[in-house]
Amino acid sequence: MGIVSQLSIFHLLWAAMVFCQYEDYDFEDEYDGEPNHQYPYYFNPNTQAEVPRFPFPVECARECFCPPGFPLSMYCDHRKLKRIPNIPNHVQQLYLQNNDIEAVPAGPFTNATFLREINLSHNKIKFHMIDHGVFAKLSNLVQLHLQHNELEEFPFPLPSSLERLLLGSNQISRLSGNSLEGLPNITMLDLCNNLLDDSVLKGKPFSNMKNLMQLNLCNNKLRTMPPDLPSSLMYLSLENNSISYIPENYFNRLPKIIALRMSHNNLQNIARNTFNLPNLLELNLGHNKLKQVFYIPRSLQHLYIEDNDIEIVNITLMCPSIDPMNINQLTYIRVDQNKLTNPISTYAFFCFPHIRAIYYGEQNVNVNKSTQLRIPVFRRFLTPEEYHEAEHDHETHDHETEEDHEAEDNYFHPYFQ
């Protein structure tokens, strides 16, 4: 065994010497073959012999930056550009946001056949200044950012490969009949902060978008719910419109909805089973004109009904029965700026055993004066950190403001970046 052990040690030492001898050896130094033509867009054919052979862009626009660590990306953002520079054909991600670009001509995109993402947000682009078909020719394009521009119309035609389209904060007031056709792969469409009204949606423009998972229509001029939304939808943003009514069976065709935002509308009455959705996690109906609560699904975790006209939270409406085998998942309720004079019934803790916080805040019991319940925040299952926080809040009279809950209101951001 002693001889075997000595031989083993000898082999280990020999291996270490070999490893150390070739530790810094670069096999590329003695490689005399031709460049690998499977990667024609990464190699410079005029490279000098002493330059290491690793992927890097053939060229980069003079106005932009192409980091060696990200050879497929070209950064032209925040440079006060007034025009789009020519795009090398190897580029896949193009960043042109925060410039003074007014037009999108076809010329710079002539060779950019591999583009997958374009960010032209925060510019001054108008619809009529986009060359017809300039985007449609980009057959690999997956993501297009055009938010915060001056578009008056939907920028069609677009390539069928597109999956994410962001058009928020423009001046879009119309959708032509065929503008959304030929986009079978769209999963996310953002049209927040535009000028869309009910007449624009009468043609049911979203009905054929079979893969659409997120639709943002916040801050428009809608008075009714958008018709015929696809059953694939999971996130719907309708806040800051003028919607006053939700048809009772409206969500029957949308069983996959996870998050629904309808704050800052004119809702007054909600039919009892309106939100009987099996996958709903967040429901935001704050800043409306609701007078009473409604049934909530067992899956719901966050409920926002602040700034309404609710005088009592009827738990039996929210939770008509208790099923030990199918427990309600509600963990947070926000009910400040209503007309409550008493805390929510303790029966809520039998119906919602997972509830951790109820935010009461101030209540608008009197017309000219807001009042506060005994405690503005009820917390249970406190961790030591939460306990100390609650003690501190009690000493400072729990002055929680609208800003304190801004993060909670952003459970899902309109753009899902």
Short mmCIF file of C-alpha atoms in Angstrom, two decimals:
data_model
loop_
_atom_site.label_atom_id
_atom_site.label_comp_id
_atom_site.label_asym_id
_atom_site.label_seq_id
_atom_site.Cartn_x
_atom_site.Cartn_y
_atom_site.Cartn_z
CA MET A 1 0.00 0.00 0.00
CA GLY A 2 2.96 2.29 0.74
CA ILE A 3 4.28 1.97 -2.78
CA VAL A 4 0.80 2.65 -4.23
CA SER A 5 0.46 5.77 -2.07
CA GLN A 6 3.86 7.06 -3.18
CA LEU A 7 2.96 6.49 -6.81
CA SER A 8 -0.34 8.34 -6.33
CA ILE A 9 1.46 11.31 -4.80
CA PHE A 10 3.97 11.29 -7.65
CA HIS A 11 1.19 11.39 -10.24
CA LEU A 12 -0.53 14.27 -8.46
CA LEU A 13 2.69 16.28 -8.40
CA TRP A 14 3.31 15.55 -12.06
CA ALA A 15 -0.22 16.65 -12.99
CA ALA A 16 0.19 19.88 -11.01
CA MET A 17 3.45 20.67 -12.85
CA VAL A 18 1.75 20.13 -16.19
CA PHE A 19 -1.23 22.29 -15.21
CA CYS A 20 1.01 25.12 -14.01
CA GLN A 21 3.07 24.95 -17.19
CA TYR A 22 0.01 25.44 -19.41
CA GLU A 23 -2.20 27.47 -17.09
CA ASP A 24 -1.88 30.66 -19.15
CA TYR A 25 -1.60 28.94 -22.49
CA ASP A 26 -3.89 30.41 -25.13
CA PHE A 27 -4.68 27.93 -27.85
CA GLU A 28 -5.77 30.80 -30.12
CA ASP A 29 -2.14 32.01 -30.28
CA GLU A 30 -1.12 29.19 -32.60
CA TYR A 31 -4.40 28.78 -34.47
CA ASP A 32 -3.78 29.46 -38.16
CA GLY A 33 -7.12 28.39 -39.55
CA GLU A 34 -9.72 30.62 -41.19
CA PRO A 35 -12.30 32.39 -39.02
CA ASN A 36 -15.37 30.35 -38.19
CA HIS A 37 -17.86 31.38 -40.88
CA GLN A 38 -20.77 30.33 -38.74
CA TYR A 39 -20.37 33.72 -37.04
CA PRO A 40 -19.85 36.16 -39.93
CA TYR A 41 -21.24 39.12 -38.01
CA TYR A 42 -18.81 38.97 -35.10
CA PHE A 43 -15.39 38.66 -36.77
CA ASN A 44 -13.39 41.31 -38.57
CA PRO A 45 -11.72 39.78 -41.64
CA ASN A 46 -9.00 42.46 -41.51
CA THR A 47 -7.94 41.64 -37.97
CA GLN A 48 -4.19 41.79 -37.40
CA ALA A 49 -2.48 38.57 -36.31
CA GLU A 50 -1.61 39.91 -32.86
CA VAL A 51 -5.27 40.76 -32.03
CA PRO A 52 -6.95 37.92 -30.09
CA ARG A 53 -9.75 36.29 -31.99
CA PHE A 54 -12.94 36.67 -29.99
CA PRO A 55 -16.41 37.88 -31.06
CA PHE A 56 -16.72 41.63 -31.44
CA PRO A 57 -18.82 43.90 -33.69
CA VAL A 58 -17.63 44.63 -37.19
CA GLU A 59 -18.53 48.26 -36.66
CA CYS A 60 -20.40 50.67 -34.42
CA ALA A 61 -22.12 53.91 -35.33
CA ARG A 62 -19.92 56.87 -34.54
CA GLU A 63 -22.64 58.43 -32.38
CA CYS A 64 -23.14 55.31 -30.29
CA PHE A 65 -21.37 52.91 -27.97
CA CYS A 66 -20.97 49.18 -28.55
CA PRO A 67 -19.57 47.53 -25.39
CA PRO A 68 -17.26 44.58 -26.06
CA GLY A 69 -19.04 42.64 -23.33
CA PHE A 70 -22.35 42.95 -25.21
CA PRO A 71 -21.37 42.58 -28.87
CA LEU A 72 -24.98 42.41 -30.09
CA SER A 73 -26.06 45.71 -28.50
CA MET A 74 -25.67 49.31 -29.64
CA TYR A 75 -26.30 52.13 -27.15
CA CYS A 76 -27.29 55.48 -28.64
CA ASP A 77 -29.46 56.76 -25.79
CA HIS A 78 -29.29 60.18 -24.06
CA ARG A 79 -27.13 61.72 -26.82
CA LYS A 80 -29.41 64.48 -28.17
CA LEU A 81 -29.57 62.70 -31.52
CA LYS A 82 -31.95 64.12 -34.12
CA ARG A 83 -31.69 61.22 -36.52
CA ILE A 84 -31.21 57.46 -36.36
CA PRO A 85 -27.67 56.40 -37.29
CA ASN A 86 -27.00 53.53 -39.67
CA ILE A 87 -27.33 50.21 -37.85
CA PRO A 88 -24.72 47.49 -38.45
CA ASN A 89 -26.19 44.18 -39.51
CA HIS A 90 -24.98 42.25 -36.46
CA VAL A 91 -26.92 44.40 -33.94
CA GLN A 92 -29.81 42.74 -32.13
CA GLN A 93 -30.57 45.30 -29.39
CA LEU A 94 -30.80 48.97 -30.35
CA TYR A 95 -31.21 51.65 -27.68
CA LEU A 96 -32.20 55.12 -28.94
CA GLN A 97 -34.31 56.36 -26.04
CA ASN A 98 -34.17 59.90 -24.66
CA ASN A 99 -33.10 61.74 -27.80
CA ASP A 100 -34.67 64.33 -30.12
CA ILE A 101 -35.51 61.95 -32.96
CA GLU A 102 -38.54 63.01 -35.00
CA ALA A 103 -38.57 60.51 -37.87
CA VAL A 104 -37.98 56.79 -38.50
CA PRO A 105 -36.74 56.44 -42.10
CA ALA A 106 -36.10 53.08 -43.72
CA GLY A 107 -32.48 53.85 -44.64
CA PRO A 108 -30.74 53.20 -41.30
CA PHE A 109 -32.51 49.83 -40.99
CA THR A 110 -31.56 48.52 -44.43
CA ASN A 111 -29.01 46.02 -43.13
CA ALA A 112 -30.44 45.54 -39.63
CA THR A 113 -32.09 42.22 -40.36
CA PHE A 114 -31.25 40.66 -36.99
CA LEU A 115 -32.78 43.29 -34.72
CA ARG A 116 -34.77 41.81 -31.84
CA GLU A 117 -35.33 44.88 -29.67
CA ILE A 118 -35.66 48.59 -30.49
CA ASN A 119 -36.09 51.28 -27.85
CA LEU A 120 -37.19 54.61 -29.32
CA SER A 121 -39.01 55.85 -26.23
CA HIS A 122 -38.82 59.48 -25.07
CA ASN A 123 -38.35 61.04 -28.49
CA LYS A 124 -40.51 63.27 -30.74
CA ILE A 125 -41.71 60.76 -33.32
CA LYS A 126 -45.01 61.33 -35.14
CA PHE A 127 -46.95 58.67 -37.00
CA HIS A 128 -46.58 60.25 -40.45
CA MET A 129 -42.81 60.50 -39.95
CA ILE A 130 -42.43 56.71 -39.77
CA ASP A 131 -41.67 55.24 -43.21
CA HIS A 132 -44.35 52.75 -44.17
CA GLY A 133 -43.26 49.18 -43.45
CA VAL A 134 -39.95 50.10 -41.82
CA PHE A 135 -40.71 47.91 -38.79
CA ALA A 136 -42.62 45.22 -40.71
CA LYS A 137 -39.43 44.28 -42.59
CA LEU A 138 -37.67 43.37 -39.35
CA SER A 139 -38.76 39.74 -39.21
CA ASN A 140 -36.87 39.00 -35.98
CA LEU A 141 -38.17 41.95 -33.96
CA VAL A 142 -39.61 40.85 -30.61
CA GLN A 143 -39.82 44.06 -28.56
CA LEU A 144 -40.57 47.63 -29.65
CA HIS A 145 -40.58 50.66 -27.31
CA LEU A 146 -42.30 53.78 -28.64
CA GLN A 147 -43.72 55.20 -25.43
CA HIS A 148 -43.41 58.93 -24.70
CA ASN A 149 -43.49 60.13 -28.29
CA GLU A 150 -46.04 62.12 -30.34
CA LEU A 151 -47.81 59.31 -32.18
CA GLU A 152 -51.38 60.08 -33.24
CA GLU A 153 -52.07 56.62 -34.65
CA PHE A 154 -51.06 53.03 -34.07
CA PRO A 155 -47.73 52.51 -35.91
CA PHE A 156 -48.74 49.75 -38.31
CA PRO A 157 -47.75 47.62 -40.15
CA LEU A 158 -45.63 45.67 -37.68
CA PRO A 159 -43.83 42.31 -37.98
CA SER A 160 -45.68 39.16 -36.95
CA SER A 161 -42.72 38.22 -34.73
CA LEU A 162 -43.48 41.05 -32.28
CA GLU A 163 -44.23 39.99 -28.69
CA ARG A 164 -44.02 43.20 -26.60
CA LEU A 165 -45.26 46.56 -27.86
CA LEU A 166 -45.12 49.66 -25.68
CA LEU A 167 -47.02 52.72 -26.94
CA GLY A 168 -47.85 54.48 -23.67
CA SER A 169 -47.83 58.28 -23.29
CA ASN A 170 -48.57 59.22 -26.88
CA GLN A 171 -51.55 60.91 -28.52
CA ILE A 172 -53.14 57.86 -30.11
CA SER A 173 -56.86 58.46 -30.58
CA ARG A 174 -57.69 55.90 -33.25
CA LEU A 175 -56.92 52.33 -34.25
CA SER A 176 -57.50 51.64 -37.92
CA GLY A 177 -59.34 48.44 -38.78
CA ASN A 178 -56.26 46.43 -39.70
CA SER A 179 -53.70 48.01 -37.38
CA LEU A 180 -53.66 45.08 -34.94
CA GLU A 181 -54.01 42.34 -37.52
CA GLY A 182 -51.12 40.03 -38.23
CA LEU A 183 -49.74 40.16 -34.66
CA PRO A 184 -50.39 36.63 -33.39
CA ASN A 185 -47.45 36.59 -30.98
CA ILE A 186 -48.17 39.75 -29.00
CA THR A 187 -48.13 38.98 -25.27
CA MET A 188 -47.90 42.53 -23.88
CA LEU A 189 -49.53 45.68 -25.26
CA ASP A 190 -49.26 49.01 -23.49
CA LEU A 191 -51.58 51.83 -24.58
CA CYS A 192 -51.73 53.78 -21.32
CA ASN A 193 -51.82 57.58 -21.36
CA ASN A 194 -53.37 58.01 -24.78
CA LEU A 195 -56.67 59.41 -26.11
CA LEU A 196 -58.64 56.21 -26.71
CA ASP A 197 -62.40 56.26 -26.14
CA ASP A 198 -65.21 53.72 -26.46
CA SER A 199 -65.75 54.36 -30.17
CA VAL A 200 -62.19 53.24 -30.91
CA LEU A 201 -62.80 49.86 -29.25
CA LYS A 202 -66.17 49.12 -30.85
CA GLY A 203 -64.42 47.19 -33.58
CA LYS A 204 -63.09 44.77 -30.93
CA PRO A 205 -59.44 45.26 -31.93
CA PHE A 206 -58.03 42.90 -29.29
CA SER A 207 -60.29 39.90 -29.89
CA ASN A 208 -57.90 38.06 -32.23
CA MET A 209 -54.77 38.51 -30.12
CA LYS A 210 -54.83 34.94 -28.84
CA ASN A 211 -51.55 35.14 -26.92
CA LEU A 212 -52.11 38.51 -25.25
CA MET A 213 -51.34 38.25 -21.53
CA GLN A 214 -51.08 41.91 -20.48
CA LEU A 215 -53.16 44.82 -21.71
CA ASN A 216 -52.65 48.34 -20.34
CA LEU A 217 -55.37 50.87 -21.12
CA CYS A 218 -54.95 53.15 -18.13
CA ASN A 219 -55.32 56.93 -18.44
CA ASN A 220 -57.55 57.00 -21.49
CA LYS A 221 -61.15 58.14 -22.07
CA LEU A 222 -63.03 54.87 -21.67
CA ARG A 223 -66.54 54.86 -20.21
CA THR A 224 -67.28 51.16 -20.66
CA MET A 225 -65.30 47.96 -20.34
CA PRO A 226 -63.33 47.04 -23.49
CA PRO A 227 -65.26 44.40 -25.46
CA ASP A 228 -64.17 40.88 -26.42
CA LEU A 229 -60.83 40.63 -24.71
CA PRO A 230 -58.96 37.37 -25.42
CA SER A 231 -59.22 34.57 -22.87
CA SER A 232 -55.41 34.45 -22.59
CA LEU A 233 -55.35 37.76 -20.67
CA MET A 234 -53.69 37.70 -17.23
CA TYR A 235 -53.06 41.38 -16.38
CA LEU A 236 -55.54 44.16 -17.14
CA SER A 237 -54.92 47.81 -16.34
CA LEU A 238 -57.89 50.18 -16.67
CA GLU A 239 -57.21 52.77 -13.99
CA ASN A 240 -57.83 56.48 -14.55
CA ASN A 241 -60.73 56.18 -16.97
CA SER A 242 -64.42 56.98 -16.54
CA ILE A 243 -65.84 53.45 -16.35
CA SER A 244 -69.02 53.34 -14.26
CA TYR A 245 -70.26 49.79 -14.75
CA ILE A 246 -68.93 46.23 -15.07
CA PRO A 247 -71.35 43.74 -16.65
CA GLU A 248 -71.98 40.88 -14.23
CA ASN A 249 -70.64 38.16 -16.50
CA TYR A 250 -67.89 40.24 -18.05
CA PHE A 251 -65.01 38.20 -16.61
CA ASN A 252 -66.47 34.78 -17.38
CA ARG A 253 -64.37 34.67 -20.52
CA LEU A 254 -61.21 35.79 -18.70
CA PRO A 255 -60.50 32.96 -16.24
CA LYS A 256 -56.72 33.55 -16.27
CA ILE A 257 -56.81 37.07 -14.86
CA ILE A 258 -54.18 37.44 -12.11
CA ALA A 259 -54.20 41.20 -11.51
CA LEU A 260 -56.93 43.73 -12.24
CA ARG A 261 -56.53 47.46 -11.76
CA MET A 262 -59.53 49.74 -11.99
CA SER A 263 -58.75 52.51 -9.52
CA HIS A 264 -59.75 56.12 -10.31
CA ASN A 265 -62.94 55.32 -12.23
CA ASN A 266 -66.64 55.98 -11.54
CA LEU A 267 -67.72 52.54 -10.31
CA GLN A 268 -70.70 52.66 -7.92
CA ASN A 269 -72.14 49.15 -7.74
CA ILE A 270 -70.45 45.81 -8.25
CA ALA A 271 -72.57 42.74 -8.88
CA ARG A 272 -71.92 40.13 -6.20
CA ASN A 273 -70.07 37.53 -8.31
CA THR A 274 -68.35 39.90 -10.73
CA PHE A 275 -64.87 38.89 -9.60
CA ASN A 276 -65.41 35.16 -9.23
CA LEU A 277 -62.05 34.45 -10.86
CA PRO A 278 -60.04 31.37 -9.85
CA ASN A 279 -56.58 32.92 -10.34
CA LEU A 280 -57.06 36.51 -9.21
CA LEU A 281 -54.28 37.68 -6.84
CA GLU A 282 -54.63 41.47 -6.85
CA LEU A 283 -57.76 43.60 -7.16
CA ASN A 284 -57.48 47.39 -7.07
CA LEU A 285 -60.76 49.33 -7.00
CA GLY A 286 -59.55 52.31 -5.01
CA HIS A 287 -60.75 55.86 -5.74
CA ASN A 288 -64.20 54.97 -7.04
CA LYS A 289 -67.72 55.49 -5.63
CA LEU A 290 -68.45 52.06 -4.18
CA LYS A 291 -70.91 51.86 -1.31
CA GLN A 292 -70.53 48.23 -0.37
CA VAL A 293 -68.16 45.30 -0.79
CA PHE A 294 -68.64 42.19 -2.90
CA TYR A 295 -67.62 38.54 -3.14
CA ILE A 296 -63.90 37.99 -3.49
CA PRO A 297 -62.36 34.76 -4.82
CA ARG A 298 -60.40 32.48 -2.52
CA SER A 299 -57.23 33.09 -4.52
CA LEU A 300 -57.17 36.87 -3.88
CA GLN A 301 -54.24 38.13 -1.80
CA HIS A 302 -54.33 41.95 -2.06
CA LEU A 303 -57.53 44.01 -2.02
CA TYR A 304 -57.50 47.80 -2.47
CA ILE A 305 -60.82 49.59 -1.93
CA GLU A 306 -59.57 52.89 -0.46
CA ASP A 307 -61.26 56.23 -1.16
CA ASN A 308 -64.78 54.96 -1.77
CA ASP A 309 -68.09 55.52 0.04
CA ILE A 310 -68.16 52.29 2.04
CA GLU A 311 -69.74 52.63 5.50
CA ILE A 312 -69.43 49.00 6.60
CA VAL A 313 -67.38 46.07 5.33
CA ASN A 314 -69.84 43.18 5.23
CA ILE A 315 -67.65 40.10 5.59
CA THR A 316 -70.49 37.70 4.76
CA LEU A 317 -70.71 39.28 1.31
CA MET A 318 -66.99 38.87 0.81
CA CYS A 319 -66.88 35.39 2.31
CA PRO A 320 -70.29 33.67 2.32
CA SER A 321 -68.87 30.35 3.55
CA ILE A 322 -65.77 28.86 5.13
CA ASP A 323 -64.19 25.82 3.55
CA PRO A 324 -61.32 24.34 5.62
CA MET A 325 -60.13 22.47 2.54
CA ASN A 326 -60.01 25.63 0.40
CA ILE A 327 -58.83 28.51 2.57
CA ASN A 328 -59.05 32.14 1.47
CA GLN A 329 -55.62 33.58 0.68
CA LEU A 330 -56.33 37.26 1.44
CA THR A 331 -53.38 38.84 3.27
CA TYR A 332 -53.86 42.61 2.90
CA ILE A 333 -56.83 45.01 2.74
CA ARG A 334 -56.66 48.75 2.27
CA VAL A 335 -59.84 50.57 3.30
CA ASP A 336 -58.71 54.10 4.21
CA GLN A 337 -60.62 57.19 3.01
CA ASN A 338 -64.02 55.50 3.26
CA LYS A 339 -66.82 56.14 5.76
CA LEU A 340 -66.09 53.44 8.31
CA THR A 341 -66.89 54.16 11.93
CA ASN A 342 -65.88 50.75 13.31
CA PRO A 343 -63.13 48.27 12.52
CA ILE A 344 -63.91 45.27 10.36
CA SER A 345 -65.68 42.43 12.20
CA THR A 346 -63.42 39.84 13.79
CA TYR A 347 -65.30 37.26 11.73
CA ALA A 348 -62.90 38.33 8.98
CA PHE A 349 -60.10 36.44 10.70
CA PHE A 350 -62.04 33.18 10.44
CA CYS A 351 -62.78 33.76 6.78
CA PHE A 352 -59.31 35.06 6.00
CA PRO A 353 -56.87 33.21 8.28
CA HIS A 354 -53.85 34.47 6.33
CA ILE A 355 -54.63 38.15 6.71
CA ARG A 356 -51.63 40.12 7.97
CA ALA A 357 -52.65 43.78 7.70
CA ILE A 358 -55.72 45.97 7.37
CA TYR A 359 -54.96 49.59 6.65
CA TYR A 360 -57.70 51.86 8.01
CA GLY A 361 -55.92 55.20 7.79
CA GLU A 362 -58.26 58.17 7.93
CA GLN A 363 -61.98 57.89 7.27
CA ASN A 364 -64.24 60.48 5.62
CA VAL A 365 -67.13 60.19 8.05
CA ASN A 366 -67.87 63.91 8.08
CA VAL A 367 -68.04 66.08 5.00
CA ASN A 368 -65.50 68.64 6.15
CA LYS A 369 -63.43 66.53 8.50
CA SER A 370 -61.61 63.22 8.30
CA THR A 371 -61.54 60.98 11.34
CA GLN A 372 -59.36 58.11 12.40
CA LEU A 373 -60.32 54.76 13.86
CA ARG A 374 -58.70 53.62 17.10
CA ILE A 375 -55.78 52.20 15.17
CA PRO A 376 -55.09 53.06 11.52
CA VAL A 377 -53.30 49.75 10.90
CA PHE A 378 -54.17 46.33 12.23
CA ARG A 379 -51.34 43.78 12.02
CA ARG A 380 -51.19 40.15 13.06
CA PHE A 381 -48.51 37.45 13.07
CA LEU A 382 -45.92 40.10 13.78
CA THR A 383 -42.27 39.34 13.33
CA PRO A 384 -39.92 41.06 15.83
CA GLU A 385 -39.15 43.69 13.21
CA GLU A 386 -42.84 44.29 12.53
CA TYR A 387 -43.52 44.49 16.27
CA HIS A 388 -40.95 47.25 16.76
CA GLU A 389 -42.31 49.01 13.69
CA ALA A 390 -45.84 48.84 15.10
CA GLU A 391 -44.65 50.21 18.44
CA HIS A 392 -42.96 53.09 16.68
CA ASP A 393 -46.08 53.74 14.62
CA HIS A 394 -48.19 53.79 17.77
CA GLU A 395 -45.91 56.34 19.41
CA THR A 396 -46.11 58.60 16.37
CA HIS A 397 -49.91 58.15 16.07
CA ASP A 398 -49.46 56.11 12.90
CA HIS A 399 -49.48 59.01 10.46
CA GLU A 400 -49.43 56.92 7.27
CA THR A 401 -49.95 58.86 4.07
CA GLU A 402 -50.75 58.20 0.44
CA GLU A 403 -47.03 58.18 -0.32
CA ASP A 404 -46.50 55.40 2.23
CA HIS A 405 -48.57 53.11 0.04
CA GLU A 406 -47.22 54.07 -3.34
CA ALA A 407 -45.08 50.96 -3.45
CA GLU A 408 -48.08 48.78 -2.62
CA ASP A 409 -50.06 50.40 -5.41
CA ASN A 410 -47.31 49.41 -7.82
CA TYR A 411 -47.87 45.67 -7.34
CA PHE A 412 -47.60 45.42 -11.06
CA HIS A 413 -46.27 48.37 -12.94
CA PRO A 414 -48.14 49.40 -16.12
CA TYR A 415 -45.07 48.60 -18.17
CA PHE A 416 -43.80 45.46 -16.45
CA GLN A 417 -40.26 46.30 -17.23
#
